[in-house]
Amino acid sequence: MSQSKSASIMDARILVPAISGAFKKLDPRSLARNPVMFVVAVVSALTTILFLRDLLTGGANLGFSLQIVIWLWFTVLFANFAEAVAEGRGKAQAESLRRTRTETQAKLLSGSERDAFRLVPGTSLKVGDVVLVEAGDIIPSDGEVIEGVASVNEAAITGESAPVIRESGGDRSAVTGGTQVLSDWIRVRITAAAGSTFIDRMIALVEGAERQKTPNEIALNILLAGMTLIFVLAVVTIPSFANYAGGYIPVVVLVALFVTLIPTTIGALLSAIGIAGMDRLVRFNVLAMSGRAVEAAGDVDTLLLDKTGTITLGNRQATELRPVRGVTEQELADAAQLASLADETPEGRSIVVLAKEKYGIRARDMQSLHATFVPFTAQTRMSGVDFDGSSIRKGAVEAVLKHVDLATVATGGNRASASTIREIQTIADDIAKSGGTPLAVVRDGRLLGVVHLKDIVKGGIKERFAELRRMGIRTVMITGDNPMTAAAIAAEAGVDDFLAQATPEMKLALIREEQAKGKLVAMCGDGTNDAPALAQSDVGVAMNTGTVAAREAGNMVDLDSDPTKLIEIVEIGKQLLMTRGALTTFSIANDVAKYFAIIPAMFLAFYPQLGALNIMGLATPQSAILSAIIFNALIIVALIPLSLRGVKYRAVGAGALLSRNLLIYGVGGLIVPFAGIKAIDMAITALGLV
Amino acid sequence: MTVNGWIQILVFCGIIIALVKPLGGYMTRVFNGERTILSIIFGPLERGLYKLAGTSDREEQHWTTYTGAFLLFNFAGFLLLYVMQRVQGSLPFNPAGMGAVPPELAFNTATSFVANTNWQNYGGESTMSYLVQMAGLNVQNFVSAASGIAIAIALIRAFSRKSGKTLGNFWADLVRATLYVLLPICVVGTLVLVWQGVPQNLNPYTVATTLEGAQQTIAQGPVASQMMIKHLGTNGGGFFNANAAHPFENPTAFANLIHMVMIFAIGAALTNVFGRMVGSEKQGWAILAAMGVLFIAGVVICYWAEAAGNPLVHALGIDGGNMEGKEARFGIVLSALFAVVTTAASCGAVNAMHDSFMALGGMIPMINMMLGEIIVGGVGAGFYGILLFIIIAIFVAGLMVGRTPEYLGKKIEAKEVKMAMLAVLCLPLTMLGFTAIAIVLPTGLASIANPGPHGFSEVLYAYTSAAANNGSAFGGLSGNTPWYNLTLGLAMLMGRFLVIIPAMAIAGSLVTKKVSPASAGTFPTHGPLFVGLLVGVILIVGGLTFFPALALGPIVEHLAMIQAPGL
């Protein structure tokens, strides 16, 4: 997977603009999106007014009040800064995307004639228009190839410079506006109007312009707002209590207590965490169409994975030659190699390699043999060579047996003996059972044996599945193979289950069945026939090489078209939720220390006995209050890197994960502020700030 | 603190733990509508009641209908009780010739008994006729407890039902809780109490001549029957003003043990009902364990504070623990234990005067109530109370396993969090809010007996007790004034219904959700980790809010005592 766009968290190009961004975000309309920080801003404004009043009327403790006011505003600014940094990273990415969105001219076709086009601006195209795109042209908008085949450079969106083939029909018919045709020509039917193309959506997504709060984020905001209200009650009742005790608490102190108690840490970092989560996906070259999808990824219970390309290497390889009785392995190897010399498929090449490595048969030159290559066709399902009146064929066992049958009828020769056919079939079954694909070889009507083509399971994939199992995620392999072959590969790869001879309908049925059990399902797909399943699944990752239908149906698009990424996507989803939980826990646990800093300081004037609660031994009541509010503000800055990077995810069971995180963020959250507040108290006392 | 004291505490805990499974199993059968051994006796009566009410136990209710029925029933009960008090002078069974109860007091008392609080601004033997005690107050003792159980059962069904719309039938749950659970235990228990010497008669008060020749009026009446339900239903409203400290209510140590066991029995068993209904008893034990941790901590602190006694008294050469306001037949350990039990559950019966406890000893009952009485808690109320905290705990920490938080497979989302926060918010609002107002108003201040932090504690305790539907009083505060009658009544209503309505909204939302099956990635909610987490969240989210108030009440009182000059 490419992490080409990785930028360091503390990049000056992002940090510097973020500082001015922090001030711009003081706009009440922007603050109102975040209830906790909005409340902090309101009380900061209130204390500022009170301070100004005291300044004019000559109140006491002006220096102390001023410092509190300053740190209150810093609390708000730090929160804005965190959000601006998170957004900054997306903005940088959006900029580079925007550069690709240059003004293009489109060759709008009016009829079926290829040359009958007129030049119009790309932005004027409507859905359903048909345009011609020739070598060198930029594709004006998203569309579907309806005629022709062309190589296209999609580096603008994928960062991958190797051109890809786009052709009409099939699963590679989608083209993206902003990409460039390198060779040939295609006729494209436009599927997206200007402003709503794929690149436009990408820009909006990475910029966070259309960022909607996700369900979990909304719920968390409610919790934080609720806690804020609880602390409003805890604080507004204090003046009455103090009055009963014959004391008076200055408003600025009450505000300080209030702001330190409400969950400002998580409130300040919440949106940064969300933006950074989306950003992490973008760095993996995955575009999530909504934050909801990212969250759902963390909840996935079942992963549907296509066998080919995800679990196994895309190509099967020859690993073994099994001759029938009366034929030597060498003889079979010779024939198989000859039949494969001109076969450019990976399977064919692997036969040549096997013949050379295991049987020492060198590659021969087709020309010098006067051989002609007989390519594979869907009808014959065989390929091979004809030379010197001799013919060799290799192909699917049934196809070869049929060929032998026809050949003997045509030549009037002897039918292949029933026992040889049975032997071939036994070998073939044997190979299929072990998860391989049998390829029969025949020379001049004589069955020689079977080539064992093996699906090579990707290295390390078994460990990944074991990891997923520990995370509580079930993996299901989807394959078109017969159940026997599928079972063997499933066992080798270590998936939990498999769906053999899968059709799109079966996939859809499987997803519905899992969902009926209350499970969340993730899958990836690229073909139009995957679209219903992609739409039905909770997390549907469409491959960028896929069809328009698939891309529309999924809620994520993988620009690298790498189906293995589903696993990383799940981890990123989990990391996003974990980071929120960890910082919420930390924020709430912090309150204990803050109480112990402020409560004794606050009431000391009329209940000196409460000095016993000053267990941190803070210097003076004023230094105690100031230290608490400074700690409260600085902890936001200190946690920005964590909120952007995310809490590290480990593939262990939920119990182990929870105890680890509870220890770090829960117990840590109890202890850290005691140390932090004490240190700040010592520092500001030494500096003589109070 | 003595070994004997600890043994008594352990015996109590042992009995409760032993009761959880059998009572939980029985109650599960009852609320599932299955046959029990008592079906032969109560079956026909139960069906007759449904026929009379024009309902059927098979008629399932949506959460709004269920809650509507609950509110309607409680409102009717309130009206009936109010009217009975106002006209008791013209009703029978009034040998002491009690007159009409004043309106504010009647409002306060009616609210108090309907809301399962049993705050008593009246002296039972000097205000209420036998008819009001039996047919008014005691009926509410039964049905307010049964209503609370019904709500808890509805909430449990929200978790145990795999995606549905309805939560059961309120009327059926109410009838079953009363007939099969409360009534049989009370009948047996009443007989035991009578054997222990608790009066049960309709006689007029006895006028006796004492040894000195003075005339003494000895109040009596149908006491035993009220005692059982008062504890079993965590009501706490005493027949006599002195409550369970009165020798006729609580004559022996054995009667005292029965009282305490009754207070915890149903609340503790409900955790097991929950476990059984959701299909894993471990889930119930985990909740009970969290309650147990908080309970034991409370008992240890309270017992220690009382046993340690007052250093100022020690300085005078008088050793020993604090016996002020305690009955000699119970001593320090049973008084401390009773105080923690009665406030952990929302009972409110007292066998010693909490006002006379040491500052820290008296703080524990206050904290128990401030947490919302989720340590076993009121029958039903304790269970739905702790479920609210579980929802918050799961939501906060559940995220840390990297999944949308879920409890028993039901996803905790915005709606549940909103309602849980609303319910939790209600406690500081009523407890701190009313206290803050009362202590600045002359009318509020006038009722305070002691100045300084202790007086503050008296007011704080009163509103805390009312809002938590406990009903125990700190003493010292003269509550029978129009201000306190009305505001305490309001606090009781808010503390009961503003928690129940959101809790039922949560039930209504959860019951419709599909259950996602547990996997290795699911947050485990039956182990020590969860217990620790829950305790932490209860203390930090529920308790910290009250830290400033406690600092200005019991904490400063304690610190002033130990820092007093001359020590």
mmCIF file of C-alpha atoms in Angstrom, chain A residues 216 218-220 222-223 226-227 229-230 233-234 237-238 240-244 298-301 469-472 515-519 574 577-578 580-582 584-585 588-589 591-592 595-596 599 603 606-607 609-610 612-613 653-655 657-659 661-662 670, chain B residues 392 395-397 399-405 411 413-414 417-418 421 424-425 428-429 432-433 435-437 439-440 445 448 450-453 455-456 514-517 519-524 529 533 540-541 544-549 551-552 555-556 559-560 563:
data_model
loop_
_atom_site.group_PDB
_atom_site.id
_atom_site.type_symbol
_atom_site.label_atom_id
_atom_site.label_comp_id
_atom_site.label_asym_id
_atom_site.label_seq_id
_atom_site.Cartn_x
_atom_site.Cartn_y
_atom_site.Cartn_z
ATOM 1 C CA ASN A 216 -20.894 8.237 17.374
ATOM 2 C CA ILE A 218 -23.010 13.119 17.951
ATOM 3 C CA ALA A 219 -23.578 10.736 20.849
ATOM 4 C CA LEU A 220 -20.253 11.699 22.378
ATOM 5 C CA ILE A 222 -24.343 14.758 23.871
ATOM 6 C CA LEU A 223 -22.438 13.078 26.670
ATOM 7 C CA GLY A 226 -24.531 16.593 29.562
ATOM 8 C CA MET A 227 -21.394 16.547 31.676
ATOM 9 C CA LEU A 229 -24.500 20.811 32.370
ATOM 10 C CA ILE A 230 -23.796 18.704 35.444
ATOM 11 C CA LEU A 233 -25.006 22.811 38.439
ATOM 12 C CA ALA A 234 -22.021 21.912 40.593
ATOM 13 C CA THR A 237 -24.664 26.389 43.462
ATOM 14 C CA ILE A 238 -21.316 27.193 45.076
ATOM 15 C CA SER A 240 -25.013 30.120 47.627
ATOM 16 C CA PHE A 241 -23.164 27.519 49.693
ATOM 17 C CA ALA A 242 -20.286 29.935 50.247
ATOM 18 C CA ASN A 243 -22.685 32.672 51.208
ATOM 19 C CA TYR A 244 -24.191 30.406 53.871
ATOM 20 C CA GLY A 298 -14.528 -0.360 13.367
ATOM 21 C CA ASP A 299 -17.670 -2.338 14.154
ATOM 22 C CA VAL A 300 -17.316 -4.891 11.382
ATOM 23 C CA ASP A 301 -17.950 -8.463 12.493
ATOM 24 C CA ARG A 469 -9.930 -13.573 14.747
ATOM 25 C CA ARG A 470 -8.394 -12.180 17.911
ATOM 26 C CA MET A 471 -10.109 -8.894 17.108
ATOM 27 C CA GLY A 472 -13.347 -10.856 16.949
ATOM 28 C CA GLN A 515 -26.886 -8.811 8.997
ATOM 29 C CA ALA A 516 -30.008 -10.578 10.196
ATOM 30 C CA LYS A 517 -27.847 -12.060 12.938
ATOM 31 C CA GLY A 518 -26.978 -8.508 13.963
ATOM 32 C CA LYS A 519 -23.554 -8.493 12.375
ATOM 33 C CA LYS A 574 -11.246 1.006 15.359
ATOM 34 C CA LEU A 577 -13.215 5.114 18.052
ATOM 35 C CA MET A 578 -10.455 4.133 20.456
ATOM 36 C CA ARG A 580 -12.138 9.188 21.155
ATOM 37 C CA GLY A 581 -12.732 6.817 24.046
ATOM 38 C CA ALA A 582 -9.207 7.146 25.382
ATOM 39 C CA THR A 584 -12.754 11.055 26.901
ATOM 40 C CA THR A 585 -11.665 8.756 29.695
ATOM 41 C CA ILE A 588 -12.969 12.787 32.854
ATOM 42 C CA ALA A 589 -10.311 11.164 35.047
ATOM 43 C CA ASP A 591 -11.231 16.045 37.142
ATOM 44 C CA VAL A 592 -10.208 14.377 40.382
ATOM 45 C CA TYR A 595 -10.979 19.304 42.354
ATOM 46 C CA PHE A 596 -8.165 18.761 44.790
ATOM 47 C CA ILE A 599 -11.661 23.279 46.102
ATOM 48 C CA PHE A 603 -12.813 27.906 50.295
ATOM 49 C CA PHE A 606 -13.500 31.091 55.218
ATOM 50 C CA TYR A 607 -12.750 27.423 55.992
ATOM 51 C CA GLN A 609 -9.417 23.683 57.742
ATOM 52 C CA LEU A 610 -9.987 22.663 54.120
ATOM 53 C CA ALA A 612 -5.891 19.678 54.517
ATOM 54 C CA LEU A 613 -7.341 18.781 51.098
ATOM 55 C CA GLY A 653 -8.961 -9.352 22.385
ATOM 56 C CA ALA A 654 -11.221 -6.588 23.595
ATOM 57 C CA GLY A 655 -10.528 -7.463 27.235
ATOM 58 C CA LEU A 657 -7.202 -3.899 24.865
ATOM 59 C CA LEU A 658 -9.569 -2.394 27.383
ATOM 60 C CA SER A 659 -7.414 -3.127 30.408
ATOM 61 C CA ASN A 661 -6.217 1.506 27.621
ATOM 62 C CA LEU A 662 -7.938 1.858 30.966
ATOM 63 C CA LEU A 670 -5.995 10.225 37.374
ATOM 64 C CA ILE B 392 -22.521 5.943 30.510
ATOM 65 C CA PHE B 395 -20.235 4.526 26.258
ATOM 66 C CA VAL B 396 -17.106 6.220 27.570
ATOM 67 C CA ALA B 397 -14.868 3.217 27.951
ATOM 68 C CA LEU B 399 -15.070 3.161 22.672
ATOM 69 C CA MET B 400 -11.637 2.152 23.882
ATOM 70 C CA VAL B 401 -12.018 -1.330 22.417
ATOM 71 C CA GLY B 402 -12.566 0.242 19.017
ATOM 72 C CA ARG B 403 -16.234 -0.497 18.474
ATOM 73 C CA THR B 404 -19.458 1.415 18.765
ATOM 74 C CA PRO B 405 -20.244 0.880 22.428
ATOM 75 C CA LYS B 411 -25.696 -0.615 20.612
ATOM 76 C CA GLU B 413 -26.089 5.427 20.623
ATOM 77 C CA ALA B 414 -27.070 9.076 20.758
ATOM 78 C CA VAL B 417 -26.747 8.625 25.923
ATOM 79 C CA LYS B 418 -29.083 11.604 25.805
ATOM 80 C CA MET B 421 -27.543 12.032 30.828
ATOM 81 C CA VAL B 424 -28.294 11.542 35.763
ATOM 82 C CA LEU B 425 -28.559 15.326 35.496
ATOM 83 C CA PRO B 428 -27.560 17.275 41.069
ATOM 84 C CA LEU B 429 -30.300 19.553 39.776
ATOM 85 C CA LEU B 432 -27.837 20.905 44.812
ATOM 86 C CA GLY B 433 -30.393 23.231 43.267
ATOM 87 C CA THR B 435 -30.230 23.209 48.729
ATOM 88 C CA ALA B 436 -28.698 26.294 47.161
ATOM 89 C CA ILE B 437 -32.064 28.037 47.172
ATOM 90 C CA ILE B 439 -29.934 28.152 52.368
ATOM 91 C CA VAL B 440 -30.291 31.689 51.077
ATOM 92 C CA LEU B 445 -32.697 28.902 57.115
ATOM 93 C CA ILE B 448 -32.023 24.632 60.608
ATOM 94 C CA ASN B 450 -27.461 23.702 64.170
ATOM 95 C CA PRO B 451 -25.371 26.536 62.741
ATOM 96 C CA GLY B 452 -22.323 26.112 60.536
ATOM 97 C CA PRO B 453 -21.395 23.156 58.361
ATOM 98 C CA GLY B 455 -26.687 22.876 59.560
ATOM 99 C CA PHE B 456 -25.681 22.929 55.907
ATOM 100 C CA LYS B 514 -30.960 -6.045 17.059
ATOM 101 C CA VAL B 515 -28.556 -7.952 19.250
ATOM 102 C CA SER B 516 -25.106 -8.218 17.765
ATOM 103 C CA PRO B 517 -23.534 -11.492 18.800
ATOM 104 C CA SER B 519 -17.137 -11.986 19.803
ATOM 105 C CA ALA B 520 -13.538 -11.612 20.912
ATOM 106 C CA GLY B 521 -13.831 -7.960 19.920
ATOM 107 C CA THR B 522 -16.785 -7.287 22.195
ATOM 108 C CA PHE B 523 -16.354 -5.327 25.377
ATOM 109 C CA PRO B 524 -16.530 -7.922 28.171
ATOM 110 C CA LEU B 529 -12.340 -5.070 34.776
ATOM 111 C CA LEU B 533 -14.675 0.561 35.486
ATOM 112 C CA ILE B 540 -16.286 10.218 39.128
ATOM 113 C CA VAL B 541 -19.412 11.031 37.104
ATOM 114 C CA LEU B 544 -17.499 14.282 42.003
ATOM 115 C CA THR B 545 -20.334 16.693 41.287
ATOM 116 C CA PHE B 546 -21.084 16.760 44.988
ATOM 117 C CA PHE B 547 -17.516 17.260 46.122
ATOM 118 C CA PRO B 548 -17.815 21.044 46.673
ATOM 119 C CA ALA B 549 -21.026 20.580 48.667
ATOM 120 C CA ALA B 551 -16.406 19.811 51.323
ATOM 121 C CA LEU B 552 -18.537 22.567 52.845
ATOM 122 C CA ILE B 555 -15.681 17.230 55.260
ATOM 123 C CA VAL B 556 -15.037 20.621 56.787
ATOM 124 C CA LEU B 559 -11.492 18.595 59.551
ATOM 125 C CA ALA B 560 -12.553 21.228 62.054
ATOM 126 C CA GLN B 563 -7.874 20.257 63.901
#
